[in-house]
Coordinates of C-alpha atoms in Angstrom, one line a residue:
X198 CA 175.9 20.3 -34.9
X199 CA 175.1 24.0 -34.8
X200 CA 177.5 26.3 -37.3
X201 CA 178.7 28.1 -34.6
X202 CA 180.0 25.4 -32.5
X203 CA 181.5 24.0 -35.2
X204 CA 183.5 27.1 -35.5
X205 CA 184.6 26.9 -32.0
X206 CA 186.3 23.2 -32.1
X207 CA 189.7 23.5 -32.2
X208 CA 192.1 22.1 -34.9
X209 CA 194.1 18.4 -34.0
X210 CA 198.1 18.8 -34.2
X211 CA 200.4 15.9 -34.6
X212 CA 202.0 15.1 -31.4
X213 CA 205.6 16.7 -30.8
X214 CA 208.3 14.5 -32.6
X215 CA 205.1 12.9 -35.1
X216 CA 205.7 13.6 -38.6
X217 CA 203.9 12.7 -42.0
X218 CA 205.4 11.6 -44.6
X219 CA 204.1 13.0 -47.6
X220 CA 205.3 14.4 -51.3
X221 CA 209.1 14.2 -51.8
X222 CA 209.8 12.9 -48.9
X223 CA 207.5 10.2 -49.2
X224 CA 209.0 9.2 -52.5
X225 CA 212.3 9.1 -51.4
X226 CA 211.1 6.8 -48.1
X227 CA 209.5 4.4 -50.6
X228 CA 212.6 4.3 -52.9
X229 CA 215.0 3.9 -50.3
X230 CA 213.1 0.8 -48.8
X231 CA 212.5 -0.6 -52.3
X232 CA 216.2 -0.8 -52.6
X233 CA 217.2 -1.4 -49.4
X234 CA 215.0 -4.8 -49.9
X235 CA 216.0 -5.6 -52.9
X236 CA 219.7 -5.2 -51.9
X237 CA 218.7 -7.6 -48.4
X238 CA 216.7 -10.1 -50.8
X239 CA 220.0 -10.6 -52.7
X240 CA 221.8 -11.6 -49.4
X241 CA 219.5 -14.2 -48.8
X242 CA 217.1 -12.3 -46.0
X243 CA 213.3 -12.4 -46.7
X244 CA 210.8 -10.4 -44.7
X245 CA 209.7 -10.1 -41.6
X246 CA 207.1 -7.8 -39.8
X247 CA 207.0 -7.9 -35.5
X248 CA 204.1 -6.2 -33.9
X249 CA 204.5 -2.6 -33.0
X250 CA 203.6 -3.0 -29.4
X251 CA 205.4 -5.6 -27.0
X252 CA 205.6 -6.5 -23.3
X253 CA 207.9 -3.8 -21.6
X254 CA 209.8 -7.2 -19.8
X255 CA 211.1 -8.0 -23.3
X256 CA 213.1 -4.9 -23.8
X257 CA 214.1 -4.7 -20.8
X258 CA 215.7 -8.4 -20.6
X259 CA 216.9 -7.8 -24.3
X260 CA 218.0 -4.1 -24.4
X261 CA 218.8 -3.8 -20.8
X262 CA 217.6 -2.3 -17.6
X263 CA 220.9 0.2 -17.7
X264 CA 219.9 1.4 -21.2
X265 CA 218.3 5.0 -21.8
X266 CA 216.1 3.6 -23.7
X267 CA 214.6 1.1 -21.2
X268 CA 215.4 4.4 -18.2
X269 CA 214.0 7.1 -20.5
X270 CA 212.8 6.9 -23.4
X271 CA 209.8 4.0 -23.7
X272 CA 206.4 4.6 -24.6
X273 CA 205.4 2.1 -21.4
X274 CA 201.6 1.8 -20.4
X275 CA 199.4 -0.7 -18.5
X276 CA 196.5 -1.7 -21.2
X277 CA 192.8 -2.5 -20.5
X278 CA 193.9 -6.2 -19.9
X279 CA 196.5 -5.2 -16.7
X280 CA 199.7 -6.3 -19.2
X281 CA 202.4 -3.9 -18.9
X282 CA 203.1 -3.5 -22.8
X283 CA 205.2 -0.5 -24.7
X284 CA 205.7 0.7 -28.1
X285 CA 208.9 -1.1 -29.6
X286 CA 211.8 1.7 -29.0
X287 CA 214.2 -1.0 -31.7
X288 CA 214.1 -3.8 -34.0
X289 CA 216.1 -7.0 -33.0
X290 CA 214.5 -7.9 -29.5
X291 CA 210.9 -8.6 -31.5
X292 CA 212.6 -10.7 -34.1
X293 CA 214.5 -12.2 -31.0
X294 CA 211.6 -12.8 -29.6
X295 CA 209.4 -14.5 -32.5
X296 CA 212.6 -16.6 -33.2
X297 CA 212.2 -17.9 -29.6
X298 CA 208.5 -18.5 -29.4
X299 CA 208.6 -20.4 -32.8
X300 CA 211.3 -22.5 -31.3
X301 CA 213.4 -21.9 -34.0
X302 CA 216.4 -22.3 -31.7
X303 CA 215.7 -25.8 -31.1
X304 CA 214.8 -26.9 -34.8
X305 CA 218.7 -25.6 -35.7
X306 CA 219.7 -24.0 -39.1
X307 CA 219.9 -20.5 -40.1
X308 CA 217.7 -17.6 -40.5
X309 CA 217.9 -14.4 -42.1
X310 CA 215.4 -11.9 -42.0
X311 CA 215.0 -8.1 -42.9
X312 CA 211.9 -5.3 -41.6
X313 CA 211.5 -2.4 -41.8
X314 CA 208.7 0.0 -39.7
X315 CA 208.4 2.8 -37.0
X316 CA 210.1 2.8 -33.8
X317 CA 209.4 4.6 -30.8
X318 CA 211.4 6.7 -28.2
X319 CA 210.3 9.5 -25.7
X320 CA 213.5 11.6 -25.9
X321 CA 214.1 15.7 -27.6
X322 CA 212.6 15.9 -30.6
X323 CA 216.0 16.8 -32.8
X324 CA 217.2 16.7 -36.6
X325 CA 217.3 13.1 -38.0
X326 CA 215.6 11.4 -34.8
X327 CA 212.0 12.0 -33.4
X328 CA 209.8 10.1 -31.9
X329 CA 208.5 8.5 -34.0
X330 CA 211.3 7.3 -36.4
X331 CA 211.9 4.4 -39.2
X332 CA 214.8 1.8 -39.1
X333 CA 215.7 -0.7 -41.7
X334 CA 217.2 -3.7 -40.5
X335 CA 218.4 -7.2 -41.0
X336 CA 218.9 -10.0 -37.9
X337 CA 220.9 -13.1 -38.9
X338 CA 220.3 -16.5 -36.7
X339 CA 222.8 -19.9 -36.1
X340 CA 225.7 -18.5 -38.3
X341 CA 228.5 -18.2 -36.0
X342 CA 231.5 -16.8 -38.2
X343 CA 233.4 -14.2 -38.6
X344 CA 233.0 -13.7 -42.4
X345 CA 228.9 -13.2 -41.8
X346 CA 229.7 -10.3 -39.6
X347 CA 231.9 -9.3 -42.3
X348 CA 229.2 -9.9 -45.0
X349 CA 227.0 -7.6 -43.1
X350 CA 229.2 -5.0 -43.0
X351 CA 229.5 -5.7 -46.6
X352 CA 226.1 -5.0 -47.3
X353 CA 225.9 -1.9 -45.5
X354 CA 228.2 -0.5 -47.5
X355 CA 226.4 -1.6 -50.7
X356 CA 223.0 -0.2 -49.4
X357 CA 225.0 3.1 -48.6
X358 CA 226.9 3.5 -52.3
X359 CA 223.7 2.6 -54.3
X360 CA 222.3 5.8 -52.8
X361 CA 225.2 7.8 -53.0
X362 CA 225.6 8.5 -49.4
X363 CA 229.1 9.4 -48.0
X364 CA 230.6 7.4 -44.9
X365 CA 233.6 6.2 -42.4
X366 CA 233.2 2.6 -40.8
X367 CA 234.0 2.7 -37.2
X368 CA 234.5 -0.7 -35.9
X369 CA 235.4 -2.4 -32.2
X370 CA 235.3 -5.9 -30.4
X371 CA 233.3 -6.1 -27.2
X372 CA 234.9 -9.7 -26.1
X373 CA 232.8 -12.4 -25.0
X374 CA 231.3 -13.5 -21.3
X375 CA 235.5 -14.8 -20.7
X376 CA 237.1 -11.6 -20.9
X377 CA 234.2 -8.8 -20.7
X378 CA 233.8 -9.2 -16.6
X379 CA 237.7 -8.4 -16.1
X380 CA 237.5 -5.9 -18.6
X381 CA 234.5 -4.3 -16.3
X382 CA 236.1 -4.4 -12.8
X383 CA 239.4 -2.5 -14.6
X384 CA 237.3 0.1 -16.2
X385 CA 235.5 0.4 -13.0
X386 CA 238.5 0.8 -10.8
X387 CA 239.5 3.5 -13.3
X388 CA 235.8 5.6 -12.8
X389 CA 236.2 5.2 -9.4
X390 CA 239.1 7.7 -9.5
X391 CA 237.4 10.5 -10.7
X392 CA 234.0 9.0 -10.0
X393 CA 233.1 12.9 -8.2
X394 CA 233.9 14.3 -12.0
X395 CA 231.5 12.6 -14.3
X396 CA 228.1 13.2 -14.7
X397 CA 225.0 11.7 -13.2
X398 CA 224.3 9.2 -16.0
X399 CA 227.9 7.6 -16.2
X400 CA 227.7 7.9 -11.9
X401 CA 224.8 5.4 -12.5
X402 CA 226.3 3.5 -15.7
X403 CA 229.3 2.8 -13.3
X404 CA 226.8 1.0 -11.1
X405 CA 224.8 -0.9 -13.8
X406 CA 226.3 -1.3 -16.6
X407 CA 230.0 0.4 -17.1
X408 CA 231.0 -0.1 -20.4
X409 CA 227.9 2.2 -21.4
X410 CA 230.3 4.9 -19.9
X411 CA 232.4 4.7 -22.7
X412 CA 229.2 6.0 -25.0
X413 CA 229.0 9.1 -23.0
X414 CA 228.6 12.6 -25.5
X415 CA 228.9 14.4 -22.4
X416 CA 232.6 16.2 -23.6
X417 CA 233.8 16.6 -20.1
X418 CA 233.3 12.8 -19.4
X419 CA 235.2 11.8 -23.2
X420 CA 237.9 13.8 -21.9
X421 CA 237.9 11.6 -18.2
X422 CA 237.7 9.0 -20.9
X423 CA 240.8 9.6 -22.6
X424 CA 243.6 7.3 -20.7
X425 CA 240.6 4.8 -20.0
X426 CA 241.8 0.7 -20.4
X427 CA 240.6 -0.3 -23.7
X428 CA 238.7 -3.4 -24.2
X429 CA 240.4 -4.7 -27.2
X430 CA 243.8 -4.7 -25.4
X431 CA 241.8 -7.1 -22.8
X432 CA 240.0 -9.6 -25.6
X433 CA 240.6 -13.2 -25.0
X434 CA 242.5 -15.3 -27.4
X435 CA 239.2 -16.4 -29.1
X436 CA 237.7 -12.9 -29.5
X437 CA 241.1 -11.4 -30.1
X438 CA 241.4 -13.8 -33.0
X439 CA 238.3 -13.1 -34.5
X440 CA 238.8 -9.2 -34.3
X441 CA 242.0 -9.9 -36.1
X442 CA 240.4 -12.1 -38.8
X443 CA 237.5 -10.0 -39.1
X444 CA 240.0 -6.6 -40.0
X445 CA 241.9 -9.0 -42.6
X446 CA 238.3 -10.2 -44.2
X447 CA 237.7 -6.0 -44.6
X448 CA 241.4 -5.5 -45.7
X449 CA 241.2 -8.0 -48.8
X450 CA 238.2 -6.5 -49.5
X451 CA 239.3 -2.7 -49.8
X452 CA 236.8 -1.9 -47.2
X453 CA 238.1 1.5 -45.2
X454 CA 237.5 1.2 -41.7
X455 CA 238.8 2.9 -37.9
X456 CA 239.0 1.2 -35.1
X457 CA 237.0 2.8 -32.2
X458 CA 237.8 1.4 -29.0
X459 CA 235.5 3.7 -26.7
X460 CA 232.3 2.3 -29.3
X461 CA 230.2 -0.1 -27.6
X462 CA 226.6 1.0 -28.9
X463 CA 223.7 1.7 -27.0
X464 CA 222.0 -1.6 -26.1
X465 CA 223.3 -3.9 -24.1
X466 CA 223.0 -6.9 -25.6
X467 CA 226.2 -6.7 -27.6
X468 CA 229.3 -8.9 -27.8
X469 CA 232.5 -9.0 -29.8
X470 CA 231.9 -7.4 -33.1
X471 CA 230.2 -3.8 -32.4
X472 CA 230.1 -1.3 -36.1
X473 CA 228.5 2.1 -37.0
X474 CA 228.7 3.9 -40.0
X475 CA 228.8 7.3 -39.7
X476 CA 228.6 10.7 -41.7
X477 CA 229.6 13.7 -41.4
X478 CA 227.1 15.6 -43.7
X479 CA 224.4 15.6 -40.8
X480 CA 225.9 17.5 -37.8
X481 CA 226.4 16.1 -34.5
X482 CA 223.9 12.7 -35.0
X483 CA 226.9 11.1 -37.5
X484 CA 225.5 7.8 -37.1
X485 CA 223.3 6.0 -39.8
X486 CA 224.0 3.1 -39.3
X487 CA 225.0 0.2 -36.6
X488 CA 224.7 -3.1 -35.4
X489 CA 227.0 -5.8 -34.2
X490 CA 226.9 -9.3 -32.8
X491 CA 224.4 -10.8 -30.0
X492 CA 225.4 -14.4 -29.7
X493 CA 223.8 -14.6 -26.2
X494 CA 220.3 -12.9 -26.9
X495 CA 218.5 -15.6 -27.4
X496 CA 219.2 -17.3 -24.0
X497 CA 218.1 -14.0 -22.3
X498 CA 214.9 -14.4 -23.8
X499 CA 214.6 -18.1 -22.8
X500 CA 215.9 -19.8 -25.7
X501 CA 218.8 -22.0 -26.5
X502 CA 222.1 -20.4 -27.2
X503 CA 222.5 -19.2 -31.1
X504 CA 224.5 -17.3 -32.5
X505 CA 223.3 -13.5 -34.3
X506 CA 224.3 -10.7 -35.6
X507 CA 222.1 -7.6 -37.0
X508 CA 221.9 -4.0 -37.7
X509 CA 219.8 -0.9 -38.6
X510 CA 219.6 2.2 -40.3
X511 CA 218.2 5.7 -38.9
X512 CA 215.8 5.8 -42.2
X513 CA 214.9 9.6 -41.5
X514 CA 218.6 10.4 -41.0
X515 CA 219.5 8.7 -44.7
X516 CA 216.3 10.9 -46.5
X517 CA 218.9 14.1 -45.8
X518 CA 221.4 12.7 -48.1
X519 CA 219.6 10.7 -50.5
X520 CA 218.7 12.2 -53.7
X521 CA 216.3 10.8 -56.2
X522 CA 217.2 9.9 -59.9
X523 CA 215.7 11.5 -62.9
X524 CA 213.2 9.4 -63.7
X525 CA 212.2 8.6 -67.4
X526 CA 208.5 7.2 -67.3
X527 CA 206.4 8.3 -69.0
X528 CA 202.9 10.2 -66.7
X529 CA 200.1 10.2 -69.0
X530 CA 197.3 12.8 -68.3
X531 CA 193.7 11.5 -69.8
X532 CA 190.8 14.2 -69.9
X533 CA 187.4 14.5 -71.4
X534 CA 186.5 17.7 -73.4
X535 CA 182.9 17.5 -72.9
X536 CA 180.3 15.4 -70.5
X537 CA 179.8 12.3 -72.8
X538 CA 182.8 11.5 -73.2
X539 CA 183.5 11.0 -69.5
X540 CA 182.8 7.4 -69.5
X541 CA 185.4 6.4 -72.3
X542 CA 187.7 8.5 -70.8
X543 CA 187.5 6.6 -67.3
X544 CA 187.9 3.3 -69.3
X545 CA 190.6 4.4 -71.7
X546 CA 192.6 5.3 -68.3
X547 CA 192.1 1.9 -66.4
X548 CA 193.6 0.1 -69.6
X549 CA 196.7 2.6 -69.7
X550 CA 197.4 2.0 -65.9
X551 CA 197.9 -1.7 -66.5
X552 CA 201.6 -0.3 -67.7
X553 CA 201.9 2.9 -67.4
X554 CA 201.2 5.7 -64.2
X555 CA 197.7 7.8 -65.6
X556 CA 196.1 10.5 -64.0
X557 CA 192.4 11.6 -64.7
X558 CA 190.6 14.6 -64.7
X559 CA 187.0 13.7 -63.9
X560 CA 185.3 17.3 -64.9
X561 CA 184.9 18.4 -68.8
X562 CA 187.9 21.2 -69.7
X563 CA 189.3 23.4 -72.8
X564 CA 191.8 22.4 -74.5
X565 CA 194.1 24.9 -72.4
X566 CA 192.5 24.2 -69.2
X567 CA 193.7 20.3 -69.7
X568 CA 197.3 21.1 -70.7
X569 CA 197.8 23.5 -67.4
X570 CA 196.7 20.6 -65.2
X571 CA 198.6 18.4 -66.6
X572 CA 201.9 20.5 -66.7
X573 CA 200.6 21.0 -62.7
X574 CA 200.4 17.1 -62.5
X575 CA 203.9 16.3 -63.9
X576 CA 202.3 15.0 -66.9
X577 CA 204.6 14.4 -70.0
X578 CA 201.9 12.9 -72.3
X579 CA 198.7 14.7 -72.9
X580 CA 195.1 12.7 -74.2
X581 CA 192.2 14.1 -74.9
X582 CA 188.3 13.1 -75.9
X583 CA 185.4 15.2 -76.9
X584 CA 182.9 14.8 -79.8
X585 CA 184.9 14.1 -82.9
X586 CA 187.2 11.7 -80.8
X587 CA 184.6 10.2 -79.7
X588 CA 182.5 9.8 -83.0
X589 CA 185.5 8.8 -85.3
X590 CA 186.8 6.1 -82.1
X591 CA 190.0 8.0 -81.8
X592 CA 191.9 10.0 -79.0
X593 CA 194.1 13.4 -79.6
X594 CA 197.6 12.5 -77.9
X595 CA 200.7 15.0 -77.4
X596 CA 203.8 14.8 -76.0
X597 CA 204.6 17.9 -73.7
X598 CA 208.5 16.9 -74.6
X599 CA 208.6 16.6 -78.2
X600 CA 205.5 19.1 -79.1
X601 CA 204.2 16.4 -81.3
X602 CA 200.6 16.0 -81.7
X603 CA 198.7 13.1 -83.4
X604 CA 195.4 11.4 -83.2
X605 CA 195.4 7.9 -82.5
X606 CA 192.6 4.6 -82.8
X607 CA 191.8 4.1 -79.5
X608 CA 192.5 0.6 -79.3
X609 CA 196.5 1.5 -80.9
X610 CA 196.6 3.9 -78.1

């Protein structure tokens, strides 16, 4: 190609609400997902990793036709085969989905499983939440108690205080398929009164799906909202019981928590036990984290009825507040001081990053030219090799911390 049209091409952007992840930010991504897994591991979840693309039909059976997300916000195409496919926009409906078509609901028993990966939504680009965004979170299958919602709520809150991160535990009960459809027809008989005032999302949730009213941020509409008939005043002796049992399971164990009888999540999928934790160090989006129980799911998708409960975390939300720890290991810099000792420089590395992180600097340097890279680099530990090193079989080390120098047999090194 001619040097002046290569001039002319114009430069690629990352899409609007695409990031990289690079440097700090990187770091912290990796060490929050270390420990979020190690933390799930310890719980008894192993991993679990769903395709990134999905037939549209199974978030719209799963999430819900009178979801944004499903109205809004997919990334929905038709591929080159004529199948109507999206970018997952959440988590739980592809583990839902795997768990069906491995007929796991039929073979009984419990599963637990945790993931991690990007997620996609077409909404405003805003702090904490683009487009492209990265949720931890954990699915639980056949365990139908109230001390494994509990136990998940537990873990949360052990995820949250290993990284230091602030938080108040709002909690609800959604009832069951007994006392949710009453609950509806009085919450819609209460819209309907000032159906004229709300706006033309809750005008449409009224019609679909009317709980979802009740997750309105529109202020006018939470203000509508106030004297609205609360759904745990309507629970059914079963769920009722289980709300109760659930608060005294969080009592005994000194676990804070406000009951939030307007939060019924986004999706629609829900039943009885609905959670988020939220902060109030990252403006208006509080919420890190959420989840709740799903115990009809699985029939949506075709399977048997089981029992689950999950949750995720807004990873991108959590980098904001997480900061990392000083870390102690040691980062060795190895560099040659003249061209033929290149080649035992490159080996002497490769044994030292069997244990221990080592960076290389391929081209011969000075003495000071070494120790300014290194410093650059983040290097605490300095080795060198020219001539003399390399005819007596040794290798000059120092330690950037301690200023002391010495020269070492290259196999004590």
């Amino acid at each position: 190609m001619p040097n002046n049209e290569i001039k002319n091409i114009k430069t690629i952007q990352s899409l609007r609400g695409m990031k990289d992840i690079v440097n700090e930010e990187s770091s912290l991504f990796t060490y929050f997902v270390e420990n979020a897994s190690r933390i799930a591991r310890n719980y008894g979840f192993s991993y679990i990793e769903t395709p990134l693309l999905e037939e549209t039909a199974l978030f719209k059976r799963s999430v819900g036709e009178s979801s944004d997300i499903v109205n809004k916000e997919m990334y929905q195409f038709i591929d080159k085969g004529e199948n109507d496919v999206c970018l997952r926009p959440e988590g739980t409906a592809g583990v839902v989905r795997h768990f069906v078509e491995k007929k796991l609901d039929r073979a009984g028993g419990n599963y637990k499983w945790y993931y991690y990966g990007p997620m996609f939504r077409y909404e405003r680009p805003q702090k904490g939440r683009l487009r492209e965004f990265h949720q931890f979170g954990c699915e639980v299958f056949g365990i139908d108690s109230v001390y494994e919602d509990a136990n998940i709520i537990i873990m949360i809150k052990e995820i949250l205080e290993f990284f230091g991160i602030g938080f108040t535990l709002k909690l609800n009960s959604l009832g069951c398929k007994e006392c949710m459809p009453p609950y509806k027809e009085n919450l819609v008989k209460h819209l309907t009164s000032f159906k004229d005032e709300l706006c033309e999302d809750c005008n449409r949730r009224i019609l679909t799906n009317p709980i979802r009213v009740l997750d309105c941020k529109n202020e006018k509409c939470q203000l509508l909202l106030h004297n609205a008939p609360k759904i745990t005043t309507s629970l059914c002796n079963s769920c009722d019981t289980d709300f109760e049992k659930l608060k005294e399971i969080l009592d005994f164990n000194n676990i804070s928590y406000e009951v939030d009888s307007n939060l019924v999540r986004g999706l629609d999928y829900y039943n009885k036990t609905a959670f988020e934790f939220v902060s109030n160090e990252i403006g208006a989006q509080s919420a890190i984290a959420g989840g709740g129980r799903y115990d009809r799911l699985v029939e949506f998708l075709g399977g048997k009825s089981t029992a689950g409960i999950g949750f995720a975390i807004g990873i991108e939300r959590l980098l904001e507040l997480i900061k990392m720890p000083q870390c102690n290991q040691d980062v060795i810099y190895i560099g040659a001081l003249d061209e033929n000792s290149l080649n035992t420089v490159l080996k002497v590395a490769n044994q030292k990053r069997k244990t221990t992180k080592t960076l290389v600097e391929y081209a011969p340097r000075s003495f000071g030219k070494h120790f300014g890279i290194a410093e650059k680099l983040g290097a605490n530990i300095v080795a060198l090799i020219g001539e003399n090193e390399l005819k007596n079989g040794t290798i000059y080390v120092k330690d950037l911390k301690t200023k002391e120098e010495t020269n070492l047999k290259l196999e004590e090194f």
